[in-house]
PDB file of C-alpha atoms in Angstrom:
ATOM      1  CA  MET A 468     151.640  24.870  79.184  1.00 48.00           C
ATOM      2  CA  LYS A 469     151.567  28.420  78.831  1.00 45.00           C
ATOM      3  CA  LEU A 470     148.100  28.403  77.563  1.00 43.00           C
ATOM      4  CA  ILE A 471     147.307  26.970  80.713  1.00 46.00           C
ATOM      5  CA  LYS A 472     149.249  29.690  82.725  1.00 45.00           C
ATOM      6  CA  LEU A 473     147.304  32.785  80.206  1.00 43.00           C
ATOM      7  CA  THR A 474     144.333  31.149  80.980  1.00 46.00           C
ATOM      8  CA  ALA A 475     144.702  31.049  84.862  1.00 46.00           C
ATOM      9  CA  VAL A 476     146.037  34.597  85.330  1.00 44.00           C
ATOM     10  CA  SER A 477     142.821  36.033  83.084  1.00 48.00           C
ATOM     11  CA  ALA A 478     140.796  34.099  85.547  1.00 46.00           C
ATOM     12  CA  ALA A 479     142.087  35.507  88.031  1.00 47.00           C
ATOM     13  CA  VAL A 480     141.829  38.733  87.131  1.00 43.00           C
ATOM     14  CA  LEU A 481     138.371  38.690  85.958  1.00 43.00           C
ATOM     15  CA  ALA A 482     137.342  37.232  89.317  1.00 46.00           C
ATOM     16  CA  SER A 483     139.395  40.312  90.827  1.00 48.00           C
ATOM     17  CA  THR A 484     137.520  43.239  88.712  1.00 47.00           C
ATOM     18  CA  ALA A 485     134.098  41.649  89.479  1.00 46.00           C
ATOM     19  CA  ALA A 486     134.806  41.363  93.323  1.00 43.00           C
ATOM     20  CA  LEU A 487     134.087  37.208  92.823  1.00 42.00           C
ATOM     21  CA  ALA A 488     137.683  36.509  94.987  1.00 43.00           C
ATOM     22  CA  ALA A 489     135.780  34.576  97.737  1.00 46.00           C
ATOM     23  CA  GLU A 490     137.408  31.358  96.272  1.00 49.00           C
ATOM     24  CA  PRO A 491     140.853  31.169  95.842  1.00 53.00           C
ATOM     25  CA  VAL A 492     142.550  31.433  92.805  1.00 48.00           C
ATOM     26  CA  VAL A 493     145.389  28.677  91.410  1.00 50.00           C
ATOM     27  CA  VAL A 494     148.134  28.955  89.040  1.00 49.00           C
ATOM     28  CA  VAL A 495     150.256  26.371  87.964  1.00 50.00           C
ATOM     29  CA  ASP A 496     153.738  27.337  87.175  1.00 51.00           C
ATOM     30  CA  ASN A 497     156.198  24.490  85.348  1.00 52.00           C
ATOM     31  CA  ASN A 498     154.304  22.030  87.552  1.00 52.00           C
ATOM     32  CA  ASP A 499     154.271  24.287  90.687  1.00 53.00           C
ATOM     33  CA  ALA A 500     150.852  25.314  92.068  1.00 51.00           C
ATOM     34  CA  VAL A 501     151.034  28.676  93.612  1.00 51.00           C
ATOM     35  CA  VAL A 502     147.698  29.764  95.111  1.00 50.00           C
ATOM     36  CA  TYR A 503     146.759  33.475  95.256  1.00 50.00           C
ATOM     37  CA  GLU A 504     143.744  34.395  96.968  1.00 54.00           C
ATOM     38  CA  ALA A 505     142.264  37.933  95.894  1.00 50.00           C
ATOM     39  CA  GLU A 506     141.574  40.265  98.269  1.00 54.00           C
ATOM     40  CA  PRO A 507     137.478  41.230  98.483  1.00 53.00           C
ATOM     41  CA  VAL A 508     136.949  44.634  97.153  1.00 50.00           C
ATOM     42  CA  VAL A 509     134.635  46.583  99.421  1.00 52.00           C
ATOM     43  CA  TYR A 510     132.675  49.593  98.006  1.00 51.00           C
ATOM     44  CA  GLN A 511     131.178  52.151 100.790  1.00 54.00           C
ATOM     45  CA  ALA A 512     128.575  54.330 100.109  1.00 50.00           C
ATOM     46  CA  GLU A 513     129.021  57.634 101.311  1.00 54.00           C
ATOM     47  CA  PRO A 514     126.011  58.852 103.185  1.00 54.00           C
ATOM     48  CA  VAL A 515     124.074  61.374 101.439  1.00 49.00           C
ATOM     49  CA  ALA A 516     122.041  63.948 103.588  1.00 49.00           C
ATOM     50  CA  TYR A 517     118.785  65.521 102.165  1.00 50.00           C
ATOM     51  CA  GLN A 518     117.654  68.872 103.415  1.00 50.00           C
ATOM     52  CA  ALA A 519     114.528  69.979 103.054  1.00 49.00           C
ATOM     53  CA  ALA A 520     114.536  73.255 100.816  1.00 49.00           C
ATOM     54  CA  GLN A 521     113.208  76.048 102.263  1.00 50.00           C
ATOM     55  CA  PRO A 522     110.638  77.961 101.143  1.00 49.00           C
ATOM     56  CA  ALA A 523     111.394  80.917  98.671  1.00 46.00           C
ATOM     57  CA  TYR A 524     108.133  82.639 100.470  1.00 46.00           C
ATOM     58  CA  GLN A 525     108.020  83.402 103.974  1.00 49.00           C
ATOM     59  CA  TYR A 526     105.104  85.453 105.513  1.00 46.00           C
ATOM     60  CA  ASP A 527     106.195  87.625 108.395  1.00 51.00           C
ATOM     61  CA  ASN A 528     103.178  88.940 110.989  1.00 49.00           C
ATOM     62  CA  ASP A 529     105.166  91.672 111.920  1.00 48.00           C
ATOM     63  CA  ALA A 530     105.941  93.666 108.787  1.00 49.00           C
ATOM     64  CA  GLY A 531     103.070  91.916 107.015  1.00 50.00           C
ATOM     65  CA  MET A 532     105.496  91.627 104.152  1.00 48.00           C
ATOM     66  CA  VAL A 533     107.004  88.341 102.597  1.00 45.00           C
ATOM     67  CA  ARG A 534     110.510  87.326 103.208  1.00 44.00           C
ATOM     68  CA  ASN A 535     113.470  86.368 100.225  1.00 43.00           C
ATOM     69  CA  THR A 536     111.602  87.268  97.296  1.00 43.00           C
ATOM     70  CA  THR A 537     115.007  88.708  95.729  1.00 43.00           C
ATOM     71  CA  GLY A 538     115.991  85.358  95.333  1.00 44.00           C
ATOM     72  CA  ALA A 539     113.005  84.215  93.122  1.00 42.00           C
ATOM     73  CA  VAL A 540     112.873  87.593  90.798  1.00 44.00           C
ATOM     74  CA  VAL A 541     116.754  87.356  90.265  1.00 45.00           C
ATOM     75  CA  GLY A 542     117.124  83.132  90.774  1.00 47.00           C
ATOM     76  CA  GLY A 543     116.176  82.427  87.074  1.00 45.00           C
ATOM     77  CA  THR A 544     113.628  82.708  84.234  1.00 44.00           C
ATOM     78  CA  LYS A 545     111.401  80.365  85.467  1.00 44.00           C
ATOM     79  CA  THR A 546     111.632  81.560  89.023  1.00 50.00           C
ATOM     80  CA  PHE A 547     111.261  84.887  88.310  1.00 46.00           C
ATOM     81  CA  PHE A 548     107.935  84.313  86.211  1.00 45.00           C
ATOM     82  CA  GLY A 549     106.766  82.458  89.068  1.00 51.00           C
ATOM     83  CA  THR A 550     107.287  85.398  91.215  1.00 49.00           C
ATOM     84  CA  VAL A 551     105.289  87.966  88.706  1.00 48.00           C
ATOM     85  CA  PHE A 552     102.076  85.602  88.170  1.00 49.00           C
ATOM     86  CA  ASN A 553     102.080  84.997  92.252  1.00 55.00           C
ATOM     87  CA  PRO A 554     102.008  88.384  93.726  1.00 66.00           C
ATOM     88  CA  ALA A 555     103.193  88.649  97.339  1.00 83.00           C
ATOM     89  CA  ALA A 556      99.147  90.433  97.893  1.00 91.00           C
ATOM     90  CA  ILE A 557      96.626  92.495  96.449  1.00 94.00           C
ATOM     91  CA  SER A 558      94.638  95.491  97.409  1.00 96.00           C
ATOM     92  CA  ALA A 559      91.612  97.718  96.750  1.00 97.00           C
ATOM     93  CA  GLU A 560      91.391 101.528  97.335  1.00 96.00           C
ATOM     94  CA  ILE A 561      89.283 104.510  97.263  1.00 94.00           C
ATOM     95  CA  GLY A 562      90.547 107.971  97.462  1.00 92.00           C
ATOM     96  CA  THR A 563      90.793 111.307  95.703  1.00 89.00           C
ATOM     97  CA  LEU A 564      92.214 109.346  92.964  1.00 91.00           C
ATOM     98  CA  GLY A 565      89.296 107.474  92.155  1.00 91.00           C
ATOM     99  CA  TYR A 566      88.122 103.727  92.797  1.00 93.00           C
ATOM    100  CA  GLY A 567      91.164 100.616  92.053  1.00 96.00           C
ATOM    101  CA  ALA A 568      93.152  98.011  93.167  1.00 96.00           C
ATOM    102  CA  ASN A 569      97.204  97.539  93.019  1.00 95.00           C
ATOM    103  CA  ILE A 570      99.313  94.093  92.904  1.00 95.00           C
ATOM    104  CA  GLY A 571     102.433  94.122  95.108  1.00 94.00           C
ATOM    105  CA  TRP A 572     105.398  92.172  94.777  1.00 92.00           C
ATOM    106  CA  ALA A 573     107.618  92.433  98.051  1.00 88.00           C
ATOM    107  CA  LEU A 574     111.482  92.433  97.727  1.00 88.00           C
ATOM    108  CA  ASN A 575     112.189  92.302 101.579  1.00 85.00           C
ATOM    109  CA  ASP A 576     110.502  92.728 104.660  1.00 83.00           C
ATOM    110  CA  LYS A 577     110.480  96.200 104.352  1.00 90.00           C
ATOM    111  CA  THR A 578     110.490  97.345 100.310  1.00 91.00           C
ATOM    112  CA  GLU A 579     107.295  96.515  98.107  1.00 93.00           C
ATOM    113  CA  LEU A 580     107.182  97.154  94.393  1.00 95.00           C
ATOM    114  CA  GLN A 581     103.412  98.160  93.572  1.00 96.00           C
ATOM    115  CA  ALA A 582     101.244  98.586  90.266  1.00 96.00           C
ATOM    116  CA  GLY A 583      97.382  99.971  90.157  1.00 97.00           C
ATOM    117  CA  TRP A 584      95.040 102.195  88.673  1.00 97.00           C
ATOM    118  CA  ALA A 585      92.506 104.360  90.124  1.00 96.00           C
ATOM    119  CA  GLY A 586      89.954 106.193  88.557  1.00 93.00           C
ATOM    120  CA  GLY A 587      86.166 106.079  87.562  1.00 90.00           C
ATOM    121  CA  ASP A 588      84.064 108.645  87.991  1.00 84.00           C
ATOM    122  CA  VAL A 589      85.158 110.666  91.481  1.00 79.00           C
ATOM    123  CA  SER A 590      82.014 113.254  91.473  1.00 75.00           C
ATOM    124  CA  ASP A 591      81.026 111.085  94.255  1.00 72.00           C
ATOM    125  CA  ILE A 592      84.397 111.383  96.198  1.00 71.00           C
ATOM    126  CA  LYS A 593      84.809 115.359  95.835  1.00 72.00           C
ATOM    127  CA  ASP A 594      81.843 117.260  94.551  1.00 78.00           C
ATOM    128  CA  ASN A 595      83.270 121.108  94.401  1.00 81.00           C
ATOM    129  CA  PHE A 596      86.596 122.707  94.765  1.00 83.00           C
ATOM    130  CA  ASP A 597      86.784 126.941  95.170  1.00 84.00           C
ATOM    131  CA  VAL A 598      88.911 129.144  92.788  1.00 84.00           C
ATOM    132  CA  ASN A 599      89.487 132.723  94.649  1.00 82.00           C
ATOM    133  CA  ASP A 600      85.877 133.762  94.844  1.00 83.00           C
ATOM    134  CA  ILE A 601      84.082 130.989  92.720  1.00 88.00           C
ATOM    135  CA  GLU A 602      82.788 127.665  93.554  1.00 88.00           C
ATOM    136  CA  TYR A 603      82.997 125.833  90.983  1.00 90.00           C
ATOM    137  CA  ASP A 604      80.788 122.191  91.053  1.00 90.00           C
ATOM    138  CA  ILE A 605      82.282 119.061  89.672  1.00 88.00           C
ATOM    139  CA  LYS A 606      79.294 117.783  87.863  1.00 87.00           C
ATOM    140  CA  ASP A 607      81.435 114.852  85.771  1.00 87.00           C
ATOM    141  CA  ALA A 608      85.201 113.304  86.358  1.00 85.00           C
ATOM    142  CA  ASP A 609      86.126 110.861  84.194  1.00 87.00           C
ATOM    143  CA  PHE A 610      89.766 109.409  85.782  1.00 91.00           C
ATOM    144  CA  SER A 611      92.295 107.207  84.899  1.00 94.00           C
ATOM    145  CA  ASN A 612      95.621 107.090  87.099  1.00 95.00           C
ATOM    146  CA  PRO A 613      97.729 103.934  86.412  1.00 97.00           C
ATOM    147  CA  TYR A 614     101.121 104.172  88.491  1.00 97.00           C
ATOM    148  CA  LEU A 615     103.895 102.281  89.546  1.00 97.00           C
ATOM    149  CA  GLY A 616     105.650 102.862  92.687  1.00 97.00           C
ATOM    150  CA  VAL A 617     107.659 101.745  95.687  1.00 96.00           C
ATOM    151  CA  GLN A 618     106.571 101.402  99.400  1.00 95.00           C
ATOM    152  CA  ILE A 619     108.966 101.443 102.400  1.00 95.00           C
ATOM    153  CA  ARG A 620     108.277  99.859 105.668  1.00 92.00           C
ATOM    154  CA  PRO A 621     111.255 102.223 107.387  1.00 92.00           C
ATOM    155  CA  ALA A 622     111.011 100.421 110.513  1.00 88.00           C
ATOM    156  CA  ALA A 623     109.629  96.726 109.495  1.00 83.00           C
ATOM    157  CA  ASN A 624     106.463  97.477 111.033  1.00 88.00           C
ATOM    158  CA  TRP A 625     102.654  99.316 109.938  1.00 90.00           C
ATOM    159  CA  PHE A 626     104.234 103.201 109.275  1.00 95.00           C
ATOM    160  CA  THR A 627     104.952 103.203 105.265  1.00 95.00           C
ATOM    161  CA  MET A 628     106.483 105.750 102.960  1.00 97.00           C
ATOM    162  CA  ALA A 629     105.730 105.656  99.703  1.00 97.00           C
ATOM    163  CA  GLY A 630     106.827 107.105  95.976  1.00 97.00           C
ATOM    164  CA  GLY A 631     106.332 106.430  92.378  1.00 98.00           C
ATOM    165  CA  ILE A 632     104.997 108.090  88.980  1.00 97.00           C
ATOM    166  CA  ILE A 633     101.615 108.493  87.598  1.00 97.00           C
ATOM    167  CA  VAL A 634      99.970 108.311  83.983  1.00 95.00           C
ATOM    168  CA  PRO A 635      97.282 110.856  84.611  1.00 93.00           C
ATOM    169  CA  ASP A 636      94.266 110.941  82.403  1.00 91.00           C
ATOM    170  CA  ASN A 637      91.765 112.850  84.194  1.00 88.00           C
ATOM    171  CA  ASP A 638      89.152 114.987  82.715  1.00 87.00           C
ATOM    172  CA  ILE A 639      86.848 117.234  84.944  1.00 88.00           C
ATOM    173  CA  ASP A 640      83.490 118.986  83.885  1.00 92.00           C
ATOM    174  CA  VAL A 641      82.680 121.733  85.995  1.00 92.00           C
ATOM    175  CA  GLU A 642      80.003 124.523  86.474  1.00 94.00           C
ATOM    176  CA  ALA A 643      80.932 127.842  88.107  1.00 93.00           C
ATOM    177  CA  ASN A 644      78.281 128.919  91.268  1.00 90.00           C
ATOM    178  CA  ALA A 645      78.363 132.958  91.929  1.00 87.00           C
ATOM    179  CA  LYS A 646      78.449 133.650  95.151  1.00 81.00           C
ATOM    180  CA  GLY A 647      76.035 136.356  96.057  1.00 84.00           C
ATOM    181  CA  PRO A 648      74.864 138.587  92.495  1.00 92.00           C
ATOM    182  CA  ASN A 649      78.234 138.313  90.813  1.00 93.00           C
ATOM    183  CA  TYR A 650      80.754 136.059  89.810  1.00 94.00           C
ATOM    184  CA  ARG A 651      84.401 137.777  91.351  1.00 92.00           C
ATOM    185  CA  ILE A 652      87.005 137.099  88.862  1.00 92.00           C
ATOM    186  CA  GLY A 653      89.995 138.906  89.286  1.00 85.00           C
ATOM    187  CA  ASN A 654      88.393 141.687  91.948  1.00 88.00           C
ATOM    188  CA  ILE A 655      85.973 142.475  89.343  1.00 93.00           C
ATOM    189  CA  ASP A 656      82.345 141.724  89.782  1.00 95.00           C
ATOM    190  CA  TYR A 657      80.175 140.312  87.093  1.00 96.00           C
ATOM    191  CA  ASN A 658      76.749 140.336  87.042  1.00 95.00           C
ATOM    192  CA  ALA A 659      75.664 136.711  87.505  1.00 94.00           C
ATOM    193  CA  ALA A 660      72.450 136.997  86.011  1.00 94.00           C
ATOM    194  CA  GLN A 661      73.749 138.740  82.775  1.00 95.00           C
ATOM    195  CA  THR A 662      76.956 136.082  82.694  1.00 95.00           C
ATOM    196  CA  GLY A 663      74.498 133.282  82.776  1.00 94.00           C
ATOM    197  CA  THR A 664      75.855 129.807  83.687  1.00 93.00           C
ATOM    198  CA  LEU A 665      79.645 129.391  83.217  1.00 95.00           C
ATOM    199  CA  VAL A 666      80.607 125.775  82.297  1.00 95.00           C
ATOM    200  CA  GLY A 667      84.035 124.133  81.241  1.00 93.00           C
ATOM    201  CA  THR A 668      86.271 121.672  81.447  1.00 92.00           C
ATOM    202  CA  VAL A 669      89.745 121.093  83.367  1.00 89.00           C
ATOM    203  CA  GLU A 670      92.646 118.870  82.347  1.00 88.00           C
ATOM    204  CA  HIS A 671      96.241 118.643  83.507  1.00 85.00           C
ATOM    205  CA  ARG A 672      99.368 118.811  80.826  1.00 84.00           C
ATOM    206  CA  ASN A 673     101.490 116.442  82.766  1.00 87.00           C
ATOM    207  CA  LYS A 674     101.529 112.890  81.438  1.00 89.00           C
ATOM    208  CA  LEU A 675     104.105 111.847  83.710  1.00 94.00           C
ATOM    209  CA  ALA A 676     103.083 113.146  87.192  1.00 95.00           C
ATOM    210  CA  PRO A 677     105.372 111.839  90.248  1.00 97.00           C
ATOM    211  CA  TYR A 678     103.485 111.526  94.077  1.00 97.00           C
ATOM    212  CA  ALA A 679     104.765 110.656  97.296  1.00 98.00           C
ATOM    213  CA  THR A 680     102.413 109.572 101.092  1.00 98.00           C
ATOM    214  CA  ILE A 681     102.786 108.297 104.446  1.00 97.00           C
ATOM    215  CA  GLY A 682     100.657 106.161 105.609  1.00 96.00           C
ATOM    216  CA  PHE A 683      99.975 102.911 107.795  1.00 95.00           C
ATOM    217  CA  ARG A 684      99.213  99.572 106.845  1.00 92.00           C
ATOM    218  CA  PRO A 685      98.774  97.484 109.492  1.00 92.00           C
ATOM    219  CA  ASN A 686      97.526  93.781 110.149  1.00 88.00           C
ATOM    220  CA  ILE A 687      94.400  92.494 111.130  1.00 91.00           C
ATOM    221  CA  SER A 688      95.401  88.514 110.356  1.00 90.00           C
ATOM    222  CA  ASP A 689      98.191  86.476 108.412  1.00 86.00           C
ATOM    223  CA  LYS A 690      95.928  87.195 105.568  1.00 90.00           C
ATOM    224  CA  TRP A 691      94.126  90.513 105.365  1.00 94.00           C
ATOM    225  CA  GLY A 692      95.453  93.962 106.478  1.00 94.00           C
ATOM    226  CA  ILE A 693      93.985  97.662 106.018  1.00 95.00           C
ATOM    227  CA  PHE A 694      95.702 100.686 105.057  1.00 96.00           C
ATOM    228  CA  GLY A 695      95.661 104.432 104.909  1.00 96.00           C
ATOM    229  CA  GLU A 696      97.947 107.005 103.065  1.00 97.00           C
ATOM    230  CA  ILE A 697      98.026 110.380 102.352  1.00 97.00           C
ATOM    231  CA  GLY A 698     100.219 112.606 100.390  1.00 97.00           C
ATOM    232  CA  ALA A 699     100.154 114.625  96.889  1.00 95.00           C
ATOM    233  CA  ALA A 700     101.086 113.973  93.089  1.00 95.00           C
ATOM    234  CA  TYR A 701     102.454 117.280  90.747  1.00 93.00           C
ATOM    235  CA  LEU A 702     100.333 116.996  87.836  1.00 89.00           C
ATOM    236  CA  GLY A 703     101.449 120.295  86.717  1.00 86.00           C
ATOM    237  CA  LYS A 704      99.265 123.309  85.261  1.00 84.00           C
ATOM    238  CA  THR A 705      96.055 123.115  83.774  1.00 84.00           C
ATOM    239  CA  ASP A 706      94.909 123.364  80.552  1.00 88.00           C
ATOM    240  CA  ALA A 707      90.693 124.617  80.880  1.00 90.00           C
ATOM    241  CA  THR A 708      87.877 125.511  78.686  1.00 93.00           C
ATOM    242  CA  VAL A 709      85.361 127.970  79.892  1.00 95.00           C
ATOM    243  CA  ARG A 710      82.243 128.814  78.130  1.00 95.00           C
ATOM    244  CA  SER A 711      79.154 131.006  78.995  1.00 96.00           C
ATOM    245  CA  THR A 712      75.568 130.120  78.238  1.00 94.00           C
ATOM    246  CA  ASN A 713      75.072 134.080  77.287  1.00 94.00           C
ATOM    247  CA  PRO A 714      77.845 134.396  74.960  1.00 94.00           C
ATOM    248  CA  ASN A 715      77.268 137.685  73.544  1.00 94.00           C
ATOM    249  CA  GLY A 716      74.991 139.290  75.855  1.00 92.00           C
ATOM    250  CA  PRO A 717      75.753 142.614  78.123  1.00 95.00           C
ATOM    251  CA  VAL A 718      77.329 141.995  81.369  1.00 96.00           C
ATOM    252  CA  VAL A 719      77.855 144.574  83.778  1.00 95.00           C
ATOM    253  CA  ALA A 720      81.344 144.635  85.452  1.00 95.00           C
ATOM    254  CA  THR A 721      82.064 146.380  88.486  1.00 94.00           C
ATOM    255  CA  THR A 722      85.508 147.694  89.844  1.00 90.00           C
ATOM    256  CA  VAL A 723      86.658 149.890  92.300  1.00 85.00           C
ATOM    257  CA  GLY A 724      87.287 152.675  89.526  1.00 84.00           C
ATOM    258  CA  GLY A 725      83.511 152.192  88.230  1.00 90.00           C
ATOM    259  CA  THR A 726      81.872 149.596  85.515  1.00 92.00           C
ATOM    260  CA  THR A 727      81.926 149.049  82.439  1.00 94.00           C
ATOM    261  CA  THR A 728      80.147 146.665  79.738  1.00 95.00           C
ATOM    262  CA  VAL A 729      81.379 143.387  78.607  1.00 96.00           C
ATOM    263  CA  THR A 730      80.150 140.357  77.176  1.00 96.00           C
ATOM    264  CA  GLY A 731      79.762 136.661  78.873  1.00 95.00           C
ATOM    265  CA  ASN A 732      82.017 135.433  76.377  1.00 96.00           C
ATOM    266  CA  ASP A 733      84.613 137.844  78.026  1.00 96.00           C
ATOM    267  CA  VAL A 734      83.293 136.559  81.483  1.00 96.00           C
ATOM    268  CA  ALA A 735      84.342 133.149  80.122  1.00 96.00           C
ATOM    269  CA  ILE A 736      87.985 133.892  79.019  1.00 95.00           C
ATOM    270  CA  ALA A 737      88.682 135.659  82.123  1.00 94.00           C
ATOM    271  CA  ALA A 738      87.126 132.250  83.966  1.00 93.00           C
ATOM    272  CA  GLU A 739      89.645 130.588  81.990  1.00 92.00           C
ATOM    273  CA  LYS A 740      92.196 132.148  82.696  1.00 91.00           C
ATOM    274  CA  GLU A 741      92.160 132.086  86.403  1.00 89.00           C
ATOM    275  CA  LEU A 742      91.249 128.291  86.294  1.00 86.00           C
ATOM    276  CA  GLN A 743      94.502 127.934  84.703  1.00 84.00           C
ATOM    277  CA  ASP A 744      96.731 130.009  86.831  1.00 78.00           C
ATOM    278  CA  LYS A 745      95.575 128.560  90.050  1.00 69.00           C
ATOM    279  CA  ASN A 746      98.963 127.103  91.677  1.00 66.00           C
ATOM    280  CA  TRP A 747      96.682 124.734  93.743  1.00 60.00           C
ATOM    281  CA  LEU A 748      95.209 122.874  90.636  1.00 70.00           C
ATOM    282  CA  GLU A 749      99.090 121.724  90.045  1.00 83.00           C
ATOM    283  CA  TRP A 750      98.918 119.481  92.893  1.00 86.00           C
ATOM    284  CA  LEU A 751      96.466 116.797  93.468  1.00 86.00           C
ATOM    285  CA  PRO A 752      95.749 115.493  96.927  1.00 89.00           C
ATOM    286  CA  ILE A 753      96.287 112.244  97.650  1.00 94.00           C
ATOM    287  CA  VAL A 754      93.747 110.607 100.151  1.00 95.00           C
ATOM    288  CA  LYS A 755      92.719 106.962 100.389  1.00 95.00           C
ATOM    289  CA  LEU A 756      91.947 103.998 102.349  1.00 96.00           C
ATOM    290  CA  GLY A 757      91.492 100.040 101.675  1.00 97.00           C
ATOM    291  CA  ALA A 758      92.094  96.758 102.554  1.00 97.00           C
ATOM    292  CA  THR A 759      95.458  94.131 101.173  1.00 95.00           C
ATOM    293  CA  TYR A 760      95.237  90.261 101.409  1.00 94.00           C
ATOM    294  CA  ARG A 761      98.357  88.827 101.451  1.00 89.00           C
ATOM    295  CA  PHE A 762      99.210  85.317  99.549  1.00 83.00           C
TER     296      PHE A 762
END
């Protein structure tokens, strides 16, 4: 009888656990039958709401930037590298720094990080400059200007402000043009025919040059835009080397006190010093124009 009881109770438990209680369970106790009816167990699944993921990159037509990329940058290693290798924009430019291009990563609708390079032979862009009374022709200019910067749209519109660091490596080959029959250097007139041609090279000393610009960057479509910038970079003092094609020949030098005789090499040294002391060469003007493609 006990065996019957145990068997019946076990069957009832198993039936209830397995939710198979559609049939009543009978338990026999001392010849009395007791009917137990198990309540069915109902499992109700909670509804799950699926919401479409919002895109990490959203284009803003007004600002021309990409919104909400900050989360992409700090959201994890995978997303970070996805952001790095999928920039917000690429640009091509031409200007006083040379020919070049840059890549931009938008942090928000007002701020964009930029990395770029501009260089090449800029003698086609700027062919001469004046230092006091001597005009120097740029015969060759080997420019290399990689840069890193931040561009800001204060009002989230087409107006821009930018700043950053240039790593300049610029070599300029120059040739002096006399104004009239003389080279005037430091209020002294040196006979140009006797001096010969003054040729030289100019290189800036600074290995890091801060820069700042203001500009405009309107959009012409969802993808394309144009831009222009003006500003300056501080490149510091220059190292100049000037030589004369007639270094040992006698040269008549005229001052307010009379005349004296020097050599062509003396004239070259005076021109070299003037090039290095010229303050405006510390500042490289920045003027650039270009086009931008946004992803």
